[in-house]
Short mmCIF file of C-alpha atoms and ligand atoms in Angstrom, two decimals:
data_model
loop_
_atom_site.label_atom_id
_atom_site.label_comp_id
_atom_site.label_asym_id
_atom_site.label_seq_id
_atom_site.Cartn_x
_atom_site.Cartn_y
_atom_site.Cartn_z
CA MET A 965 8.59 53.46 99.92
CA SER A 966 6.21 50.49 100.08
CA ASP A 967 3.72 52.11 97.67
CA HIS A 968 6.38 52.78 95.03
CA ARG A 969 6.66 50.23 92.29
CA LEU A 970 8.85 49.66 89.28
CA LEU A 971 8.02 47.84 86.08
CA TYR A 972 10.24 44.85 85.33
CA LEU A 973 10.39 44.02 81.61
CA SER A 974 12.00 40.76 80.55
CA TYR A 975 13.59 40.19 77.12
CA ALA A 976 10.34 38.63 75.90
CA ASP A 977 8.26 41.52 77.30
CA VAL A 978 10.36 44.10 75.44
CA ASP A 979 10.63 42.03 72.26
CA ASN A 980 6.86 41.51 72.04
CA LEU A 981 5.85 45.18 72.43
CA GLY A 982 5.94 45.92 68.72
CA VAL A 983 8.02 49.13 68.90
CA THR A 984 9.19 49.56 65.29
CA MET A 985 12.61 50.28 63.80
CA ALA A 986 11.21 53.46 62.22
CA GLN A 987 10.19 54.70 65.71
CA VAL A 988 13.65 53.87 67.08
CA ILE A 989 15.34 55.75 64.19
CA ASP A 990 13.14 58.83 64.81
CA ALA A 991 13.94 58.77 68.55
CA LEU A 992 17.69 58.60 67.85
CA ASP A 993 17.48 61.42 65.35
CA ILE A 994 15.96 63.66 68.06
CA ALA A 995 18.57 62.53 70.61
CA PHE A 996 21.49 63.28 68.27
CA ARG A 997 20.13 66.75 67.45
CA GLU A 998 19.90 67.42 71.18
CA LYS A 999 23.45 66.17 71.61
CA GLY A 1000 24.62 68.50 68.81
CA LEU A 1001 22.98 71.40 70.66
CA GLY A 1002 24.86 70.44 73.84
CA LYS A 1003 21.65 69.45 75.63
CA VAL A 1004 22.51 65.87 76.62
CA GLU A 1005 24.41 64.77 79.70
CA MET A 1006 26.49 61.67 79.02
CA PRO A 1007 29.86 60.85 80.60
CA PRO A 1008 32.11 58.42 78.66
CA LYS A 1009 31.29 54.85 79.69
CA PRO A 1010 33.43 53.23 82.37
CA GLY A 1011 33.86 49.46 82.23
CA VAL A 1012 35.42 46.36 83.75
CA HIS A 1013 36.94 43.44 81.84
CA PRO A 1014 36.45 40.20 83.78
CA THR A 1015 38.64 37.16 82.97
CA ASN A 1016 39.74 38.31 79.47
CA PRO A 1017 40.60 41.76 78.05
CA ASP A 1018 38.09 41.28 75.18
CA ASN A 1019 35.21 40.76 77.67
CA PHE A 1020 33.52 43.93 78.91
CA ILE A 1021 30.79 45.08 81.26
CA HIS A 1022 30.04 48.79 80.75
CA ALA A 1023 28.05 51.31 82.78
CA MET A 1024 26.25 53.71 80.42
CA PRO A 1025 24.37 56.62 82.02
CA ALA A 1026 22.66 59.47 80.12
CA TYR A 1027 20.07 62.21 80.56
CA ILE A 1028 18.14 63.66 77.58
CA PRO A 1029 15.97 66.53 78.90
CA ALA A 1030 13.96 66.86 75.65
CA LEU A 1031 12.82 63.24 75.97
CA GLN A 1032 12.43 63.38 79.78
CA SER A 1033 14.70 60.37 79.89
CA ALA A 1034 17.44 59.43 82.35
CA GLY A 1035 18.94 56.12 83.33
CA VAL A 1036 21.82 53.72 83.07
CA LYS A 1037 22.51 50.60 81.04
CA TRP A 1038 24.75 47.89 82.55
CA VAL A 1039 25.73 45.86 79.52
CA ALA A 1040 28.12 42.94 78.98
CA GLY A 1041 29.83 41.84 75.76
CA TYR A 1042 31.53 38.43 75.84
CA PRO A 1043 32.95 37.38 72.42
CA ASP A 1044 33.26 33.68 73.40
CA ASN A 1045 29.69 33.34 74.73
CA TYR A 1046 28.59 31.60 71.52
CA LYS A 1047 30.65 28.57 72.63
CA ARG A 1048 28.26 28.29 75.63
CA ASP A 1049 25.24 28.99 73.43
CA LEU A 1050 24.79 32.38 75.13
CA PRO A 1051 24.33 35.81 73.48
CA TYR A 1052 27.34 38.09 72.92
CA ILE A 1053 25.49 41.06 74.44
CA THR A 1054 23.43 40.82 77.66
CA GLY A 1055 22.38 43.28 80.37
CA LEU A 1056 19.83 45.45 82.10
CA LEU A 1057 18.70 49.05 81.84
CA ILE A 1058 17.45 51.06 84.84
CA TRP A 1059 15.17 53.92 83.82
CA ASN A 1060 14.51 56.74 86.31
CA ASP A 1061 11.85 59.37 86.94
CA VAL A 1062 13.62 62.61 85.96
CA GLU A 1063 11.66 64.60 88.60
CA THR A 1064 12.24 62.40 91.64
CA GLY A 1065 15.12 60.13 90.61
CA LEU A 1066 13.10 57.07 91.59
CA PRO A 1067 13.57 54.01 89.36
CA LEU A 1068 10.48 53.55 87.18
CA SER A 1069 11.61 50.45 85.33
CA VAL A 1070 14.24 47.74 85.07
CA MET A 1071 14.29 46.29 81.57
CA ASP A 1072 16.31 43.71 79.73
CA CYS A 1073 18.54 45.70 77.34
CA VAL A 1074 19.27 43.14 74.61
CA TRP A 1075 16.46 44.23 72.28
CA ILE A 1076 17.18 47.93 72.87
CA THR A 1077 20.91 47.46 72.21
CA ALA A 1078 20.25 45.53 69.02
CA MET A 1079 17.70 48.02 67.65
CA ARG A 1080 19.39 51.28 68.64
CA THR A 1081 22.76 50.21 67.20
CA GLY A 1082 21.17 49.42 63.85
CA ALA A 1083 19.27 52.71 64.05
CA ALA A 1084 22.49 54.66 64.80
CA THR A 1085 24.04 53.21 61.63
CA ALA A 1086 20.98 54.31 59.67
CA VAL A 1087 20.96 57.82 61.16
CA SER A 1088 24.67 58.19 60.30
CA ALA A 1089 23.96 56.87 56.82
CA ARG A 1090 21.17 59.44 56.39
CA TYR A 1091 23.89 62.12 56.47
CA LEU A 1092 26.83 60.20 55.01
CA ALA A 1093 25.55 57.67 52.45
CA ARG A 1094 24.28 58.24 48.91
CA PRO A 1095 20.47 58.46 49.07
CA ASP A 1096 20.21 56.01 46.15
CA SER A 1097 22.27 53.31 47.95
CA SER A 1098 20.74 49.97 47.00
CA THR A 1099 23.27 47.24 47.83
CA ALA A 1100 24.44 46.36 51.34
CA GLY A 1101 27.37 44.20 52.45
CA ILE A 1102 27.12 42.71 55.94
CA LEU A 1103 30.11 41.06 57.65
CA GLY A 1104 29.11 39.26 60.84
CA CYS A 1105 25.66 37.67 60.54
CA GLY A 1106 24.49 37.82 64.16
CA VAL A 1107 22.17 40.12 66.07
CA GLN A 1108 23.76 43.34 64.82
CA GLY A 1109 24.06 42.09 61.26
CA ARG A 1110 20.27 41.68 61.32
CA THR A 1111 19.20 44.97 62.95
CA ASN A 1112 21.69 47.04 60.94
CA LEU A 1113 20.26 45.72 57.66
CA GLU A 1114 16.71 46.20 58.94
CA ALA A 1115 17.45 49.84 59.85
CA LEU A 1116 19.20 50.61 56.54
CA ASN A 1117 16.20 49.12 54.75
CA VAL A 1118 13.94 51.68 56.46
CA LEU A 1119 15.87 54.65 55.05
CA PHE A 1120 17.33 53.40 51.75
CA PRO A 1121 15.88 51.80 48.59
CA LEU A 1122 17.71 48.52 49.20
CA LYS A 1123 17.44 45.77 46.61
CA LYS A 1124 20.26 43.38 47.48
CA ALA A 1125 22.49 42.39 50.37
CA LYS A 1126 25.56 40.16 50.53
CA ALA A 1127 26.30 38.46 53.82
CA TYR A 1128 29.60 37.03 55.08
CA ASP A 1129 30.29 35.21 58.35
CA VAL A 1130 33.32 33.17 59.46
CA ARG A 1131 30.78 30.44 60.14
CA PRO A 1132 29.27 29.85 56.66
CA GLU A 1133 26.13 28.25 58.13
CA MET A 1134 25.39 31.56 59.95
CA ALA A 1135 25.62 33.48 56.66
CA GLN A 1136 23.31 30.98 54.96
CA ARG A 1137 20.75 31.11 57.76
CA TYR A 1138 20.95 34.92 57.70
CA ALA A 1139 20.39 35.01 53.94
CA ARG A 1140 17.28 32.82 54.23
CA GLU A 1141 15.82 34.72 57.20
CA MET A 1142 16.54 38.25 56.02
CA SER A 1143 15.39 37.67 52.42
CA GLU A 1144 12.06 36.57 53.77
CA ARG A 1145 11.78 39.22 56.50
CA LEU A 1146 12.75 42.22 54.40
CA GLY A 1147 11.77 41.06 50.92
CA LEU A 1148 15.31 41.64 49.61
CA GLU A 1149 17.64 39.46 47.59
CA VAL A 1150 20.10 38.45 50.35
CA THR A 1151 22.89 36.06 49.36
CA ALA A 1152 25.57 34.41 51.48
CA VAL A 1153 29.13 34.95 50.23
CA THR A 1154 32.17 32.91 51.21
CA GLU A 1155 34.84 35.63 51.17
CA PRO A 1156 34.83 38.93 53.11
CA ARG A 1157 35.96 40.77 49.96
CA ALA A 1158 32.79 39.74 48.12
CA ALA A 1159 30.65 41.46 50.78
CA VAL A 1160 32.54 44.76 50.48
CA VAL A 1161 33.30 45.11 46.75
CA GLY A 1162 30.26 46.41 44.85
CA SER A 1163 28.33 47.42 48.01
CA ASP A 1164 26.99 50.94 48.60
CA LEU A 1165 26.57 50.35 52.34
CA VAL A 1166 28.97 48.13 54.33
CA VAL A 1167 28.49 47.06 57.95
CA THR A 1168 31.13 45.14 59.87
CA ALA A 1169 29.60 43.42 62.93
CA GLY A 1170 31.93 40.64 64.05
CA PRO A 1171 33.61 40.53 67.48
CA ILE A 1172 35.41 43.61 68.82
CA LEU A 1173 39.05 42.63 69.37
CA LYS A 1174 41.73 44.79 70.91
CA GLN A 1175 44.12 43.56 68.22
CA PRO A 1176 42.37 44.27 64.86
CA HIS A 1177 42.40 41.37 62.37
CA ALA A 1178 42.40 44.06 59.64
CA THR A 1179 40.81 41.85 56.98
CA ILE A 1180 39.33 44.66 54.81
CA LYS A 1181 42.07 46.06 52.60
CA ALA A 1182 42.54 49.32 50.70
CA GLY A 1183 40.79 49.23 47.33
CA TRP A 1184 37.82 47.13 48.53
CA LEU A 1185 35.41 49.92 49.60
CA GLU A 1186 33.90 51.41 46.44
CA GLU A 1187 34.01 55.08 45.52
CA GLY A 1188 30.76 56.60 46.82
CA ALA A 1189 30.22 53.90 49.45
CA PHE A 1190 29.50 54.28 53.17
CA ALA A 1191 30.71 51.95 55.92
CA SER A 1192 29.61 51.55 59.55
CA LEU A 1193 32.13 49.98 61.92
CA VAL A 1194 29.82 48.38 64.49
CA ASP A 1195 32.74 46.22 65.66
CA TYR A 1196 34.96 49.29 66.04
CA ASP A 1197 38.21 49.19 64.04
CA THR A 1198 38.64 45.39 64.26
CA TYR A 1199 37.83 44.57 60.62
CA TRP A 1200 39.76 47.31 58.82
CA ASP A 1201 43.36 47.54 57.71
CA ARG A 1202 44.70 51.04 58.38
CA PRO A 1203 45.28 51.93 54.68
CA ALA A 1204 41.63 50.95 54.02
CA LEU A 1205 40.40 53.33 56.74
CA LYS A 1206 42.58 56.08 55.31
CA GLU A 1207 40.71 55.92 51.98
CA ALA A 1208 37.77 57.63 53.73
CA SER A 1209 37.10 61.19 52.57
CA LYS A 1210 35.14 61.68 55.80
CA PHE A 1211 35.70 59.57 58.91
CA CYS A 1212 33.05 60.19 61.57
CA THR A 1213 31.94 58.86 64.93
CA ASP A 1214 28.89 59.12 67.16
CA ASP A 1215 30.76 60.89 69.99
CA LEU A 1216 34.25 62.37 69.90
CA ALA A 1217 34.80 62.26 73.69
CA GLN A 1218 34.10 58.52 73.74
CA LEU A 1219 36.33 57.89 70.75
CA LEU A 1220 39.22 59.66 72.50
CA TYR A 1221 38.47 57.62 75.63
CA TYR A 1222 38.70 54.39 73.60
CA GLN A 1223 41.94 55.55 71.99
CA ARG A 1224 43.45 55.93 75.45
CA ALA A 1225 42.31 52.35 76.15
CA GLY A 1226 44.22 51.12 73.05
CA TYR A 1227 41.50 50.98 70.36
CA PHE A 1228 41.37 53.11 67.17
CA GLN A 1229 45.13 53.58 66.85
CA ASP A 1230 46.37 55.30 63.68
CA ILE A 1231 42.93 56.21 62.29
CA PRO A 1232 42.12 59.15 59.96
CA PRO A 1233 41.25 62.53 61.53
CA ILE A 1234 37.64 62.78 62.75
CA HIS A 1235 35.50 64.90 60.42
CA ALA A 1236 32.40 65.16 62.66
CA ASP A 1237 30.39 63.43 65.31
CA LEU A 1238 26.77 62.47 64.77
CA GLY A 1239 25.45 65.41 66.81
CA GLU A 1240 27.33 67.80 64.51
CA LEU A 1241 25.98 66.02 61.42
CA ALA A 1242 22.39 65.95 62.73
CA THR A 1243 22.37 69.69 63.49
CA GLY A 1244 24.19 70.61 60.25
CA GLN A 1245 27.13 72.14 62.13
CA LYS A 1246 29.38 69.97 59.94
CA PRO A 1247 28.51 68.82 56.42
CA GLY A 1248 27.72 65.20 55.69
CA ARG A 1249 28.28 63.77 52.21
CA GLU A 1250 28.99 66.50 49.67
CA THR A 1251 29.66 64.53 46.46
CA PRO A 1252 28.52 61.13 45.09
CA GLU A 1253 32.16 59.98 44.91
CA GLU A 1254 33.21 60.36 48.54
CA ARG A 1255 33.93 57.27 50.62
CA THR A 1256 32.45 57.86 54.08
CA ILE A 1257 32.97 55.83 57.25
CA THR A 1258 31.47 56.06 60.71
CA ALA A 1259 32.73 54.37 63.83
CA ASN A 1260 29.72 54.50 66.13
CA LEU A 1261 30.76 53.34 69.56
CA GLY A 1262 27.25 52.94 70.91
CA LEU A 1263 26.12 55.61 73.33
CA ALA A 1264 24.02 55.72 76.47
CA LEU A 1265 21.96 58.41 74.73
CA ASP A 1266 20.89 55.83 72.11
CA ASP A 1267 19.51 53.66 74.90
CA MET A 1268 17.86 56.52 76.77
CA ALA A 1269 16.22 57.65 73.52
CA VAL A 1270 14.54 54.25 73.16
CA ALA A 1271 13.73 53.47 76.83
CA PRO A 1272 10.74 55.89 76.97
CA LEU A 1273 9.21 54.28 73.85
CA VAL A 1274 9.50 50.87 75.51
CA TYR A 1275 8.21 52.01 78.90
CA LYS A 1276 5.21 53.89 77.47
CA LYS A 1277 4.19 51.02 75.20
CA ALA A 1278 4.56 48.55 78.08
CA VAL A 1279 2.36 50.65 80.40
CA GLU A 1280 -0.24 51.12 77.62
CA THR A 1281 -0.43 47.40 76.87
CA GLY A 1282 -0.10 46.09 80.45
CA ALA A 1283 3.15 44.24 79.71
CA GLY A 1284 5.73 43.27 82.34
CA THR A 1285 5.65 42.70 86.10
CA TRP A 1286 5.24 45.40 88.75
CA LEU A 1287 7.66 45.03 91.68
CA SER A 1288 7.74 46.90 95.01
CA LEU A 1289 10.71 49.12 95.64
N1 NAD B 273 29.04 49.86 68.31
C1 NAD B 273 27.99 49.54 69.03
O1 NAD B 273 27.18 50.37 69.41
C2 NAD B 273 27.72 48.10 69.35
C3 NAD B 273 26.55 47.75 70.04
C4 NAD B 273 26.29 46.41 70.27
C5 NAD B 273 27.18 45.45 69.82
N2 NAD B 273 28.33 45.85 69.20
C6 NAD B 273 29.29 44.89 68.72
O2 NAD B 273 28.74 44.28 67.55
C7 NAD B 273 29.37 43.02 67.37
C8 NAD B 273 28.35 41.96 67.04
O3 NAD B 273 27.47 41.79 68.14
P1 NAD B 273 26.25 40.79 68.02
O4 NAD B 273 25.40 40.99 69.21
O5 NAD B 273 25.68 40.88 66.66
O6 NAD B 273 27.04 39.40 68.15
P2 NAD B 273 26.60 37.96 67.55
O7 NAD B 273 27.38 36.97 68.33
O8 NAD B 273 25.12 37.87 67.52
O9 NAD B 273 27.14 38.01 66.06
C9 NAD B 273 28.48 38.04 65.72
C10 NAD B 273 28.67 37.24 64.43
O10 NAD B 273 29.98 37.51 63.93
C11 NAD B 273 30.49 36.28 63.40
N3 NAD B 273 31.94 36.44 63.28
C12 NAD B 273 32.93 36.18 64.17
N4 NAD B 273 34.14 36.53 63.65
C13 NAD B 273 33.89 37.04 62.41
C14 NAD B 273 34.69 37.54 61.36
N5 NAD B 273 35.99 37.67 61.48
N6 NAD B 273 34.07 37.90 60.20
C15 NAD B 273 32.73 37.79 60.04
N7 NAD B 273 31.92 37.32 61.00
C16 NAD B 273 32.49 36.95 62.16
C17 NAD B 273 30.00 35.22 64.36
O11 NAD B 273 30.03 33.94 63.75
C18 NAD B 273 28.57 35.72 64.62
O12 NAD B 273 27.65 35.19 63.68
C19 NAD B 273 30.15 42.76 68.65
O13 NAD B 273 31.49 43.10 68.39
C20 NAD B 273 29.56 43.73 69.64
O14 NAD B 273 30.45 44.09 70.67
C21 NAD B 273 28.60 47.14 68.95
#
């Protein structure tokens, strides 16, 4: 084994590669079509919950033959980490050679998780949102709030965004940063309702809590709007969810798995998963008036769609550190 090596990629290595959001969106689109055709292997993610039921560390394996990609992500989410000045999401991804099974790379997964989750919202929105959507409402102005807006901006003619955070200084910083980065008019709002009412695209990206705080009420989501529940069902009152004409997810098996674990109680029936939307087996939006919602849980296939882009770019550019197996 002494002549076998793997490429270790730190957060900074991955972040500096210059893989773009448009590339990540394209990779996810391929992966979801493959999933719709039944050509992806991906068991629902098992997890442990150290010290607090809202903390998680999940194991997320997947194999996508069309992308020659197999591996596992070991990812933690700790809602109180901000009190220690640490990120909510941390972890590593092990990427394997599909022919031999040998590990080819160990990479920090924070950048991949941030980008692929935003991209999954955008891919869902491609099928479920109005193509002329121009105003976004973002609730939770952290990592996901940023990448979700960035991804939506790739696919939609966005002009404005309204940003809400329980910590007003986070919303203000977000508004400054994102206006400059994306060239949009991004304003901080002081009430959650102001971020939802009048928005074509709504993303909730606060902490995932087992007991939903159910802040978003019926009547807030506009006719014709689309919402992505990055923080699962935490933000939404049940009558507000039930206003959806089409309620979708990225993977039905994982949604059922989460329901058994106590999340997503009393939600509307599932119209389609993202594989079915991507292959056209189920229709996406059919009229400009429908309210559409997706609860994307975050799948190992998202990560394994992006890992090859990262690995190839790193090898091409000489990034990272080679380690002996
Ligand atoms: N579905 C998925 O695929 C997926 C993937 C990754 C992360 N997540 C989830 O996305 C969420 C955000 O993750 P992140 O990495 O952006 O975290 P982050 O800590 O970077 O950002 C979270 C932000 O939410 C704010 N916040 C807290 N409570 C809020 C509330 N009630 N209303 C509005 N804002 C509130 C915080 O002040 C913070 O700015 C987490 O729940 C995480 O588990 C989901």
